[in-house]
């Protein structure tokens, strides 16, 4: 009778919570942290809009050196006209980064002696620097300057070449540092009819903008190739390079066609102390998972319809932002002001790859799938109930906590490769002992037979 | 009195050697389709159980339903025995190579694959490799009328799974001796040769073509799809020519037209011109051992 009444109250309470949070509560928990791309050094961020052969590529880098030293060389399929090149704002790419970032959520255990109430909350975004540029000087070495533009703070040339040595000489003379290993790769691209997009910072133009950082460069073109040339980048790289690819498509998730695409482990419960070092956790986990896949995998970190998110690490991008990134089928402007989150038919995929020449010999080739199922990197902290909970359920609850903590410790060790003993020690310091308390130790038999037949 | 009908002991062949020969004879009579079903089935189960292959049981069942229904209808229409082995092989191949969100898409793939055996015929043989027809039709639909309805996942093969495919494939070819091992070899060597030649021409390291040859869809295709005796030419030379054609087409589609699923389109195109290739080298139609046995048992 009593328990039936309790259940009814629980049901009512849950129902009330659903109503007060506006329905559509897919899961409960507080969003507390996200791991953005800034955690990784030498990280490049590329946004690819792809629809049929139409492609818009947005390239942001975390370049932080002197602006006059900045230079980029990108193989492109065709000679681009002035209008096909554009400079955008870092904030948009950062917004996309924040929206798709792996996230940490936390739950607070309810009083085990009382019913459960569901709750939820959303969260915010951040920003960061990026970009590309250069300077120019013309001289022919079997190199044709197909076009020259100044776009924003960048001086841009589109080159075609007959010979890789001519091209590399030209680039070297113009202040591009071409590592020796790159020449072969350049030759391969030349034979495939590739053009080269080269960019440097125009310091005068840069001064006019008053900015101290570089903005992302964008290109729009049509090509059958849905790919990202990564081979040039590997020629001069010491160690691994981090690349984040965000794709915006219509049908569904994007995956690599010539490498294995693996979902990042998600949904795991991790110890409470991870909250203070979520960035380190994510980095360690990514490295560990990369290692487990023999360093040959591309990781899926987010796949979602851009119209919503749950929980949101940042608001979905507005139609204007998406248009800026190349999503030409959204009609920017008014409608989006009314409903800033409504972007029709935009599916976002976030891929993360840590690559080097040994494990990624080929350029990344992509493929759009029809898979529209949602995926996010999400990790959970569960805070134990802090109150007294003086009831049988409360006793059981407390007795079960060390087991739960130890499971969390093991999960964390498995995900990150961190030492289990270190994790247990950290948890101990954090007040989450994985050792059963003296009371629990001595009274396991009490729980075994209910502990009712006391003497006296 | 009970009569003894068993063979008297003394009439049995003495010694072990004839027994081995007997086993060998029986082994040779085993229909290669059983071996193919076993290999593909084991791969599918391993792939799904290990999570390396992202295929759902519901979709697999749907593909089977489509394939078997199409087989039943087709068989009824041309008044022949409904066969079980062929639609099962088609189902397993589709499950390994094709992905779809909706089960009906997999069912459609199965139905189109098996249905193509009845719909497209030249003489007394069907034109298309059934599983290939299912894959190609769904990929084309997914690229046109029904965006994203189905897709292939050529990158989704871990090295462990790939090794399993290669072992199973090699095992299948060695044991089955389905008279079509040459088709696989010629295709593989031609494709590999072209990929390496391209790398040498471009000055690329050979790790690039080798990486290509480790593509999951490619390996599965080479071992299990192009080896179908019913849709490859019967004559040895025309079969070699056919395999070379598939390899060249696949190369051109992949590297010049950047079509990721080039191999599947290449096989479909080659199947279309197969009657032409075969015209120059008439040869006896291949018959599955099981069917040959049945035909032999039929009273005249």
XYZ file of C-alpha atoms in Angstrom:
756
model
C 0.000 0.000 0.000
C 2.663 2.400 1.118
C 4.969 1.479 -1.735
C 2.157 1.802 -4.269
C 1.547 5.305 -3.009
C 5.259 6.063 -3.309
C 5.285 4.844 -6.868
C 2.347 7.078 -7.706
C 4.124 10.090 -6.233
C 7.218 9.187 -8.192
C 5.248 8.992 -11.396
C 3.562 12.316 -10.694
C 6.861 13.944 -9.810
C 8.478 12.677 -12.987
C 5.519 13.892 -15.001
C 5.731 17.324 -13.453
C 9.430 17.558 -14.223
C 8.746 16.677 -17.834
C 6.146 19.385 -18.101
C 8.211 22.069 -16.410
C 11.231 21.402 -18.609
C 9.077 21.786 -21.666
C 8.689 18.147 -22.655
C 11.198 16.461 -24.974
C 13.582 15.501 -22.226
C 15.676 12.867 -23.913
C 17.966 12.385 -20.995
C 18.712 14.154 -17.786
C 21.969 15.634 -16.639
C 23.811 18.880 -16.457
C 26.135 19.763 -19.243
C 29.368 20.834 -17.593
C 32.269 20.819 -19.991
C 33.295 20.284 -23.522
C 36.601 19.438 -25.103
C 37.293 21.692 -28.038
C 40.006 21.455 -30.642
C 42.254 23.920 -28.818
C 43.485 21.078 -26.664
C 45.544 19.791 -29.541
C 48.675 21.460 -30.836
C 49.126 21.865 -34.556
C 45.473 21.224 -35.124
C 43.839 22.128 -38.401
C 40.150 22.571 -38.759
C 38.488 22.106 -42.096
C 34.817 22.569 -42.836
C 33.558 20.848 -45.955
C 30.170 21.602 -47.440
C 29.403 18.912 -49.988
C 26.296 18.521 -52.115
C 26.640 16.607 -55.366
C 29.860 17.943 -56.875
C 29.492 21.296 -55.174
C 32.124 21.837 -52.554
C 32.954 24.666 -50.205
C 36.051 24.211 -48.127
C 36.859 26.406 -45.142
C 40.340 26.097 -43.707
C 41.273 27.307 -40.261
C 44.585 26.694 -38.613
C 45.936 27.484 -35.212
C 48.871 29.423 -36.611
C 50.350 31.683 -33.986
C 53.752 32.757 -35.363
C 54.707 36.038 -37.060
C 52.200 36.862 -39.798
C 54.896 37.454 -42.426
C 55.995 33.853 -41.975
C 52.604 32.420 -42.662
C 52.201 30.563 -45.939
C 49.934 27.839 -47.149
C 49.912 25.623 -50.210
C 46.732 23.741 -51.017
C 46.251 21.449 -54.011
C 43.000 22.420 -55.751
C 41.189 20.719 -58.626
C 40.745 23.812 -60.822
C 41.850 27.403 -61.319
C 39.617 29.452 -59.067
C 38.106 32.800 -59.939
C 38.214 35.690 -57.514
C 34.614 35.107 -56.466
C 35.326 31.519 -55.573
C 37.632 32.606 -52.790
C 36.429 34.124 -49.581
C 37.621 34.937 -46.101
C 35.317 34.260 -43.192
C 35.298 34.735 -39.457
C 36.917 32.417 -36.961
C 33.894 32.709 -34.745
C 31.802 30.638 -37.150
C 34.270 27.777 -37.300
C 34.711 28.000 -33.538
C 30.974 27.884 -33.108
C 30.807 24.719 -35.204
C 33.678 23.290 -33.183
C 31.908 24.056 -29.917
C 28.581 22.717 -31.150
C 30.096 19.372 -32.111
C 32.623 18.982 -29.276
C 32.662 15.898 -27.044
C 30.878 16.798 -23.844
C 30.737 15.959 -20.180
C 27.430 15.872 -18.387
C 26.718 15.374 -14.724
C 23.887 13.848 -12.800
C 23.125 14.119 -9.134
C 21.865 10.986 -7.482
C 18.552 11.488 -5.767
C 17.888 10.577 -2.189
C 17.617 6.787 -2.491
C 14.786 6.973 0.038
C 12.777 9.272 -2.268
C 11.511 9.294 -5.860
C 13.461 10.489 -8.891
C 12.954 13.816 -10.602
C 14.392 14.497 -14.036
C 16.139 17.689 -14.937
C 18.166 19.115 -17.745
C 20.105 22.177 -18.748
C 21.962 23.473 -21.778
C 25.180 25.404 -22.255
C 27.503 27.888 -24.010
C 30.311 28.398 -26.511
C 33.832 29.801 -26.885
C 36.182 31.128 -29.550
C 39.663 30.777 -30.970
C 42.162 31.916 -33.540
C 43.057 30.479 -36.908
C 43.774 31.109 -40.587
C 46.172 31.550 -43.504
C 48.019 34.055 -45.867
C 51.027 35.455 -47.902
C 52.959 37.628 -50.296
C 53.956 37.327 -53.883
C 56.656 37.620 -56.522
C 56.374 36.365 -60.035
C 58.990 34.434 -61.860
C 58.624 31.605 -64.253
C 60.158 28.194 -63.810
C 57.696 26.196 -65.799
C 55.249 27.575 -63.318
C 52.221 29.435 -64.604
C 50.527 31.938 -62.360
C 46.993 31.223 -63.468
C 45.494 33.910 -61.290
C 46.401 36.358 -58.545
C 44.066 37.928 -56.068
C 44.123 39.794 -52.838
C 41.248 38.552 -50.739
C 40.859 40.066 -47.313
C 44.242 39.968 -45.639
C 45.586 37.340 -48.035
C 47.604 37.487 -51.232
C 46.615 34.490 -53.242
C 48.018 32.877 -56.347
C 46.698 29.925 -58.270
C 49.586 28.093 -59.885
C 49.909 25.342 -62.384
C 53.241 23.707 -63.084
C 54.960 21.327 -65.468
C 57.643 20.152 -63.101
C 57.778 19.742 -59.388
C 61.335 21.073 -59.126
C 60.263 24.260 -60.934
C 57.324 24.616 -58.594
C 59.320 23.969 -55.471
C 62.008 26.437 -56.627
C 59.330 29.035 -57.276
C 57.788 28.436 -53.885
C 61.140 28.515 -52.127
C 62.092 31.775 -53.833
C 58.817 33.224 -52.695
C 59.440 32.400 -49.125
C 57.642 29.079 -48.833
C 59.635 26.502 -46.981
C 59.310 23.357 -49.024
C 60.737 20.351 -47.261
C 62.648 17.932 -49.462
C 60.133 15.166 -49.039
C 57.388 17.363 -50.420
C 58.787 17.546 -53.927
C 57.758 14.021 -54.811
C 54.282 14.662 -53.544
C 54.107 17.899 -55.537
C 55.175 15.958 -58.632
C 52.403 13.442 -58.065
C 49.811 16.185 -57.769
C 51.155 17.951 -60.887
C 50.830 14.771 -62.937
C 47.252 14.461 -61.745
C 46.520 17.895 -63.209
C 46.185 19.547 -59.840
C 46.492 23.320 -59.454
C 47.996 24.917 -56.408
C 46.374 27.523 -54.265
C 49.047 29.437 -52.399
C 48.389 32.140 -49.868
C 50.417 34.558 -47.768
C 49.456 37.412 -45.518
C 49.323 40.827 -47.139
C 50.643 42.781 -44.181
C 49.208 46.080 -45.420
C 45.750 44.645 -45.779
C 46.150 42.857 -42.492
C 47.062 46.168 -40.803
C 43.946 47.771 -42.293
C 41.744 45.156 -40.722
C 43.219 45.926 -37.336
C 43.251 42.219 -36.479
C 46.176 40.442 -34.977
C 45.051 37.000 -36.052
C 44.277 35.328 -39.339
C 40.857 34.429 -40.567
C 39.880 31.183 -42.277
C 40.179 31.030 -46.053
C 37.380 29.564 -48.099
C 37.098 28.162 -51.591
C 34.042 27.156 -53.558
C 34.305 24.845 -56.539
C 32.807 21.838 -58.236
C 34.667 18.582 -58.278
C 33.913 14.905 -58.400
C 36.582 14.341 -55.770
C 35.226 14.420 -52.255
C 38.560 14.425 -50.528
C 41.075 16.322 -48.499
C 44.704 16.462 -49.611
C 46.746 15.660 -46.523
C 49.928 14.369 -48.139
C 51.676 17.738 -48.477
C 51.055 18.484 -44.846
C 52.776 15.278 -43.824
C 55.942 16.012 -45.767
C 57.241 18.505 -43.248
C 55.516 17.256 -40.170
C 57.536 15.987 -37.295
C 55.250 13.597 -35.559
C 51.529 13.410 -35.935
C 49.150 16.064 -37.149
C 45.722 16.668 -35.773
C 42.923 17.286 -38.177
C 39.297 18.031 -37.498
C 36.972 17.753 -40.441
C 33.460 19.096 -40.127
C 31.226 18.166 -43.013
C 27.891 19.750 -43.838
C 25.803 17.546 -46.078
C 22.191 16.885 -46.926
C 21.679 13.143 -46.705
C 23.582 11.936 -43.722
C 26.811 11.117 -41.970
C 30.120 11.289 -43.818
C 32.802 8.652 -43.419
C 36.221 7.981 -44.888
C 36.123 5.745 -47.945
C 39.733 4.625 -47.753
C 40.272 4.443 -44.008
C 38.278 2.884 -41.240
C 35.908 5.307 -39.516
C 35.325 4.441 -35.874
C 32.906 5.925 -33.396
C 34.579 7.398 -30.349
C 33.493 5.479 -27.228
C 30.585 7.351 -25.719
C 28.041 7.333 -22.896
C 30.452 6.059 -20.251
C 30.308 6.919 -16.557
C 33.597 8.366 -15.385
C 34.855 9.382 -11.907
C 33.862 12.776 -10.555
C 37.367 14.226 -10.638
C 37.344 14.084 -14.459
C 35.210 17.211 -14.306
C 38.279 19.250 -13.376
C 40.370 17.829 -16.197
C 37.964 16.967 -18.947
C 40.350 18.297 -21.580
C 43.131 15.965 -20.449
C 40.680 13.103 -20.290
C 39.498 13.657 -23.846
C 43.032 13.976 -25.162
C 44.214 10.847 -23.386
C 41.140 8.950 -24.493
C 41.592 10.012 -28.107
C 45.225 8.944 -28.074
C 44.397 5.624 -26.434
C 41.599 4.861 -28.883
C 43.833 5.817 -31.814
C 46.431 3.396 -30.508
C 43.840 0.642 -30.145
C 42.912 1.081 -33.808
C 46.548 0.680 -34.831
C 46.708 4.448 -35.496
C 44.874 3.919 -38.764
C 41.399 5.067 -37.947
C 39.403 8.210 -38.485
C 37.185 8.928 -35.492
C 33.593 9.991 -35.598
C 33.011 12.478 -32.785
C 29.663 13.907 -33.723
C 26.910 13.245 -36.235
C 23.698 15.151 -35.890
C 20.965 16.959 -37.722
C 21.901 20.629 -37.409
C 18.363 21.560 -36.391
C 18.903 20.564 -32.763
C 21.159 19.044 -30.149
C 20.815 17.251 -26.824
C 22.517 18.258 -24.675
C 23.829 21.274 -26.518
C 27.502 22.028 -26.050
C 26.641 25.189 -28.009
C 23.558 26.344 -29.868
C 23.121 24.972 -33.373
C 24.515 27.232 -36.077
C 22.160 29.824 -37.508
C 21.180 29.797 -41.152
C 23.461 32.788 -41.785
C 26.421 30.987 -40.301
C 25.704 27.858 -42.292
C 25.370 29.897 -45.472
C 28.718 31.481 -44.763
C 30.170 27.969 -44.545
C 28.728 27.087 -47.934
C 25.299 25.650 -47.170
C 23.734 27.379 -50.166
C 20.335 25.754 -49.755
C 19.473 27.582 -46.553
C 17.966 30.972 -47.223
C 19.895 32.931 -44.586
C 18.200 36.054 -43.161
C 14.683 36.695 -41.800
C 13.245 33.263 -41.222
C 16.274 32.333 -39.211
C 15.869 35.362 -37.000
C 12.547 34.044 -35.857
C 13.863 30.550 -35.342
C 17.628 30.769 -35.163
C 18.065 27.033 -34.839
C 16.069 25.958 -37.871
C 18.382 24.883 -40.649
C 16.683 22.595 -43.106
C 18.447 19.427 -44.165
C 21.880 20.095 -42.812
C 23.612 17.117 -41.350
C 26.862 17.794 -39.563
C 29.621 15.224 -39.105
C 32.710 15.828 -37.038
C 35.665 13.616 -37.847
C 38.924 13.683 -35.948
C 42.098 12.112 -37.195
C 45.619 12.045 -35.928
C 47.760 11.160 -38.912
C 51.261 10.636 -40.137
C 52.730 9.339 -43.342
C 53.304 5.854 -42.063
C 49.679 5.196 -41.215
C 47.933 7.450 -43.702
C 49.770 7.065 -46.994
C 46.871 8.345 -49.083
C 44.842 11.530 -49.114
C 41.576 11.289 -47.203
C 38.710 10.318 -49.459
C 35.207 10.799 -48.097
C 31.852 9.305 -48.746
C 28.447 10.516 -47.755
C 26.188 7.837 -46.322
C 22.435 7.824 -45.821
C 22.895 7.279 -42.100
C 21.098 10.056 -40.218
C 21.322 8.494 -36.793
C 22.624 10.824 -34.118
C 25.945 10.318 -32.450
C 27.851 12.383 -29.921
C 30.864 11.938 -27.706
C 29.269 12.205 -24.266
C 30.677 11.296 -20.858
C 28.845 11.176 -17.598
C 29.604 12.044 -13.994
C 27.210 10.791 -11.333
C 27.357 12.582 -8.013
C 26.362 10.376 -5.093
C 23.555 11.551 -2.871
C 24.950 13.667 -0.044
C 22.070 13.545 2.412
C 21.463 11.078 5.235
C 19.102 8.644 3.542
C 18.215 6.751 6.713
C 16.415 3.786 5.267
C 17.148 0.274 4.024
C 17.484 1.503 0.441
C 19.881 4.178 1.687
C 22.088 1.588 3.359
C 22.153 -0.539 0.232
C 22.873 2.543 -1.815
C 25.877 3.500 0.311
C 27.169 -0.036 0.329
C 26.975 -0.137 -3.465
C 28.873 3.085 -4.004
C 32.446 1.715 -3.775
C 31.564 -0.906 -6.390
C 30.192 1.807 -8.624
C 33.253 3.975 -8.085
C 35.500 1.104 -8.985
C 33.560 0.470 -12.170
C 34.036 4.118 -13.050
C 37.744 3.811 -12.323
C 38.015 0.806 -14.598
C 36.082 2.558 -17.347
C 38.406 5.526 -17.123
C 41.476 3.297 -17.210
C 40.141 1.428 -20.219
C 39.264 4.613 -22.106
C 42.433 6.551 -21.436
C 45.080 3.957 -20.711
C 45.767 5.700 -17.396
C 46.999 3.534 -14.528
C 44.126 2.091 -12.524
C 46.017 2.614 -9.269
C 46.555 6.295 -10.006
C 42.883 6.648 -10.800
C 41.856 4.902 -7.575
C 44.207 7.137 -5.609
C 42.817 10.246 -7.236
C 39.316 9.073 -6.436
C 40.297 8.337 -2.865
C 41.565 11.930 -2.496
C 38.337 13.108 -4.058
C 36.361 11.228 -1.427
C 35.260 8.446 -3.761
C 36.867 5.412 -2.225
C 36.690 2.253 -4.285
C 37.382 0.185 -1.156
C 34.309 -1.023 0.691
C 34.054 0.855 4.002
C 34.560 -1.045 7.328
C 30.855 -1.014 7.935
C 30.088 -2.506 4.528
C 32.848 -5.048 4.926
C 31.560 -6.395 8.196
C 27.925 -6.328 7.348
C 27.741 -8.087 4.033
C 26.104 -11.050 5.714
C 23.571 -8.740 7.207
C 22.510 -7.828 3.732
C 22.695 -11.473 2.778
C 19.921 -12.550 5.186
C 18.310 -9.186 5.626
C 20.000 -8.618 9.042
C 16.635 -8.945 10.756
C 17.131 -11.735 13.267
C 19.155 -9.734 15.787
C 19.902 -11.224 19.166
C 18.172 -9.958 22.243
C 15.537 -65.375 -39.497
C 16.803 -61.860 -40.022
C 18.387 -61.092 -43.308
C 21.608 -59.153 -43.331
C 21.589 -56.425 -45.889
C 24.776 -54.629 -44.899
C 27.801 -54.976 -47.123
C 29.814 -57.965 -45.990
C 33.050 -56.920 -44.346
C 35.307 -58.790 -46.708
C 34.043 -56.873 -49.757
C 35.198 -53.532 -48.402
C 38.360 -52.192 -49.979
C 41.354 -53.133 -47.879
C 43.866 -50.569 -46.611
C 43.493 -46.802 -46.024
C 44.330 -45.361 -49.435
C 41.031 -46.118 -51.166
C 39.226 -44.563 -48.198
C 41.183 -41.363 -48.707
C 40.380 -41.503 -52.395
C 36.736 -41.954 -51.510
C 36.759 -38.937 -49.232
C 38.467 -37.004 -51.967
C 35.816 -38.024 -54.485
C 33.050 -36.980 -52.138
C 34.858 -33.744 -51.383
C 35.115 -32.992 -55.072
C 31.414 -33.557 -55.479
C 30.598 -31.023 -52.759
C 28.921 -28.087 -54.371
C 31.200 -25.016 -54.064
C 28.161 -22.983 -53.114
C 28.081 -24.711 -49.741
C 31.663 -23.645 -49.171
C 30.843 -20.103 -50.264
C 27.856 -19.963 -47.940
C 29.977 -21.281 -45.126
C 32.759 -18.730 -45.758
C 30.463 -15.742 -46.251
C 28.243 -16.777 -43.345
C 31.224 -17.149 -41.022
C 32.525 -13.744 -42.087
C 29.159 -12.121 -41.558
C 28.720 -13.646 -38.116
C 32.272 -12.751 -37.121
C 31.888 -9.218 -38.479
C 28.594 -8.588 -36.734
C 29.590 -10.228 -33.448
C 32.872 -8.329 -33.238
C 31.204 -5.059 -34.143
C 33.629 -4.582 -37.032
C 30.834 -4.856 -39.530
C 28.082 -2.390 -38.938
C 25.178 -4.482 -40.198
C 21.998 -5.117 -38.223
C 20.240 -8.448 -37.900
C 16.974 -6.831 -38.975
C 18.523 -5.560 -42.192
C 20.101 -8.934 -42.838
C 16.741 -10.633 -42.387
C 15.141 -8.092 -44.697
C 17.731 -8.762 -47.401
C 17.052 -12.482 -47.079
C 13.300 -11.940 -47.284
C 13.667 -9.880 -50.459
C 15.989 -12.399 -52.068
C 13.921 -15.486 -51.249
C 10.612 -13.916 -52.241
C 12.104 -12.850 -55.575
C 13.474 -16.352 -56.065
C 10.098 -17.935 -55.290
C 8.245 -15.629 -57.673
C 10.834 -15.977 -60.407
C 10.931 -19.754 -60.107
C 7.162 -19.951 -60.213
C 7.055 -17.782 -63.317
C 9.431 -19.921 -65.299
C 8.075 -23.101 -63.700
C 11.283 -24.372 -62.234
C 12.390 -25.597 -58.831
C 12.855 -22.802 -56.324
C 16.537 -22.818 -55.394
C 17.816 -21.961 -51.972
C 21.559 -21.709 -52.338
C 21.700 -18.843 -54.806
C 19.434 -16.398 -52.943
C 21.281 -17.230 -49.732
C 24.635 -16.359 -51.304
C 23.148 -13.146 -52.687
C 21.828 -12.260 -49.224
C 25.163 -12.886 -47.514
C 27.084 -10.868 -50.100
C 24.655 -7.964 -49.800
C 24.915 -7.998 -46.020
C 28.683 -7.801 -46.249
C 28.819 -5.072 -48.884
C 25.762 -2.870 -48.617
C 24.461 -0.606 -45.849
C 21.060 0.961 -45.493
C 19.076 2.670 -42.791
C 15.736 1.157 -43.671
C 15.212 -2.612 -43.765
C 13.016 -2.219 -46.845
C 16.033 -0.915 -48.743
C 17.928 -4.110 -47.964
C 14.877 -6.154 -48.941
C 14.721 -4.254 -52.211
C 18.408 -4.915 -52.796
C 17.828 -8.644 -52.276
C 14.789 -8.639 -54.553
C 16.544 -6.694 -57.319
C 19.615 -8.898 -57.059
C 17.761 -12.187 -57.335
C 15.121 -10.705 -59.647
C 17.836 -9.704 -62.108
C 18.506 -13.403 -62.661
C 15.057 -13.766 -64.159
C 14.676 -10.351 -65.758
C 17.962 -10.059 -67.629
C 18.921 -13.156 -69.548
C 21.001 -13.957 -72.585
C 20.426 -17.383 -74.005
C 20.013 -19.747 -71.091
C 22.099 -17.728 -68.630
C 21.435 -14.654 -66.580
C 23.510 -11.597 -67.354
C 24.319 -9.951 -64.035
C 25.950 -11.251 -60.915
C 22.910 -11.136 -58.607
C 24.590 -9.584 -55.542
C 26.412 -7.104 -57.739
C 23.151 -6.185 -59.466
C 21.565 -5.539 -56.069
C 24.480 -3.398 -54.910
C 24.709 -1.389 -58.146
C 20.947 -0.786 -58.351
C 20.806 0.460 -54.765
C 23.903 2.646 -55.125
C 22.420 4.204 -58.253
C 19.098 4.748 -56.498
C 20.909 6.237 -53.519
C 22.740 8.655 -55.797
C 19.635 9.705 -57.713
C 15.962 9.134 -56.935
C 16.259 8.100 -53.302
C 19.175 10.092 -51.882
C 21.097 8.141 -49.305
C 18.807 5.087 -49.381
C 21.787 2.732 -49.401
C 25.534 3.002 -49.511
C 28.633 0.921 -49.406
C 31.170 1.243 -46.627
C 34.441 0.334 -48.312
C 36.569 1.833 -45.545
C 34.865 0.002 -42.692
C 37.146 -2.972 -42.356
C 39.682 -3.282 -39.610
C 42.874 -5.092 -40.477
C 41.775 -8.113 -38.414
C 38.559 -8.412 -40.339
C 40.372 -7.913 -43.610
C 42.727 -10.732 -42.740
C 39.734 -12.930 -41.975
C 38.236 -12.097 -45.363
C 41.475 -12.859 -47.153
C 41.888 -16.160 -45.297
C 38.295 -17.185 -45.843
C 38.511 -16.168 -49.491
C 41.749 -18.005 -50.113
C 40.403 -21.011 -48.258
C 37.251 -20.920 -50.304
C 39.088 -20.758 -53.600
C 41.506 -23.536 -52.716
C 38.853 -25.902 -51.433
C 36.122 -25.082 -53.868
C 38.216 -25.164 -57.024
C 35.107 -23.685 -58.559
C 36.810 -23.479 -61.918
C 36.916 -19.731 -61.411
C 40.028 -19.199 -59.322
C 41.652 -17.779 -62.426
C 39.027 -15.032 -62.629
C 39.977 -13.846 -59.136
C 43.691 -14.073 -59.816
C 43.602 -12.282 -63.160
C 41.403 -9.538 -61.741
C 43.554 -9.079 -58.660
C 46.842 -9.057 -60.532
C 45.585 -6.698 -63.243
C 44.135 -4.253 -60.747
C 47.237 -4.431 -58.558
C 49.482 -3.992 -61.600
C 47.570 -0.938 -62.768
C 47.554 0.623 -59.301
C 51.307 0.069 -58.940
C 51.986 1.357 -62.460
C 50.014 4.482 -61.649
C 51.989 4.992 -58.448
C 55.286 4.547 -60.287
C 54.191 7.000 -62.972
C 53.149 9.574 -60.377
C 56.235 8.968 -58.303
C 54.105 7.918 -55.347
C 55.409 5.484 -52.754
C 54.129 1.936 -53.246
C 52.438 2.141 -49.876
C 49.647 3.958 -51.699
C 48.642 1.158 -54.111
C 49.197 -1.416 -51.358
C 46.843 0.526 -49.153
C 44.290 0.444 -51.966
C 44.568 -3.320 -52.265
C 43.683 -3.612 -48.595
C 40.308 -2.047 -49.130
C 37.668 -4.326 -47.620
C 35.167 -4.112 -50.440
C 37.938 -4.769 -52.943
C 39.159 -7.938 -51.232
C 35.664 -9.312 -50.761
C 34.871 -8.505 -54.371
C 37.982 -10.236 -55.683
C 37.459 -13.431 -53.715
C 33.735 -13.864 -53.643
C 32.023 -11.799 -56.309
C 33.978 -11.997 -59.517
C 34.376 -15.748 -58.994
C 30.712 -16.541 -59.669
C 30.794 -19.251 -62.366
C 27.334 -18.415 -63.652
C 28.136 -14.843 -64.644
C 31.740 -15.177 -65.791
C 32.573 -16.497 -69.259
C 32.929 -20.259 -69.600
C 36.004 -20.269 -71.801
C 39.347 -19.825 -70.091
C 40.609 -17.088 -72.403
C 37.397 -15.138 -72.547
C 37.266 -15.362 -68.759
C 40.728 -13.868 -68.520
C 39.717 -11.111 -70.908
C 36.587 -10.518 -68.851
C 38.604 -10.200 -65.634
C 41.063 -7.835 -67.268
C 38.160 -5.740 -68.508
C 36.652 -5.523 -65.016
C 40.019 -4.522 -63.542
C 40.695 -1.861 -66.178
C 37.187 -0.426 -65.896
C 37.406 -0.432 -62.109
C 40.731 1.371 -62.281
C 39.448 4.024 -64.676
C 36.252 4.605 -62.687
C 38.137 4.812 -59.403
C 41.121 6.909 -60.407
C 39.904 8.940 -63.371
C 36.287 9.445 -62.451
C 36.778 9.316 -58.680
C 33.896 6.908 -58.216
C 34.517 5.241 -54.884
C 32.322 2.239 -55.766
C 33.942 1.831 -59.182
C 34.527 -1.940 -58.905
C 30.810 -2.708 -58.643
C 29.925 -0.625 -61.688
C 32.845 -2.168 -63.572
C 31.563 -5.704 -63.016
C 28.023 -4.776 -64.049
C 29.320 -3.183 -67.242
C 31.538 -6.170 -68.023
C 28.617 -8.555 -67.453
C 26.637 -6.587 -70.024
C 29.231 -7.213 -72.721
C 29.996 -10.764 -71.600
C 28.013 -12.370 -74.444
C 30.240 -10.467 -76.876
C 33.401 -11.670 -75.170
C 32.136 -15.225 -75.110
C 31.139 -15.215 -78.779
C 34.753 -15.793 -79.763
C 35.282 -18.800 -77.539
C 32.265 -21.043 -77.319
C 32.422 -23.259 -74.277
C 30.154 -25.521 -72.294
C 28.032 -23.795 -69.666
C 29.172 -24.267 -66.112
C 26.933 -26.471 -64.045
C 26.987 -26.597 -60.271
C 27.962 -30.119 -59.139
C 24.700 -30.444 -57.241
C 22.637 -29.536 -60.297
C 24.762 -31.756 -62.518
C 24.153 -34.620 -60.121
C 20.410 -33.965 -60.113
C 20.347 -33.773 -63.906
C 22.172 -37.077 -64.106
C 19.711 -38.713 -61.728
C 16.693 -37.544 -63.678
C 15.077 -40.406 -65.616
C 15.165 -39.783 -69.338
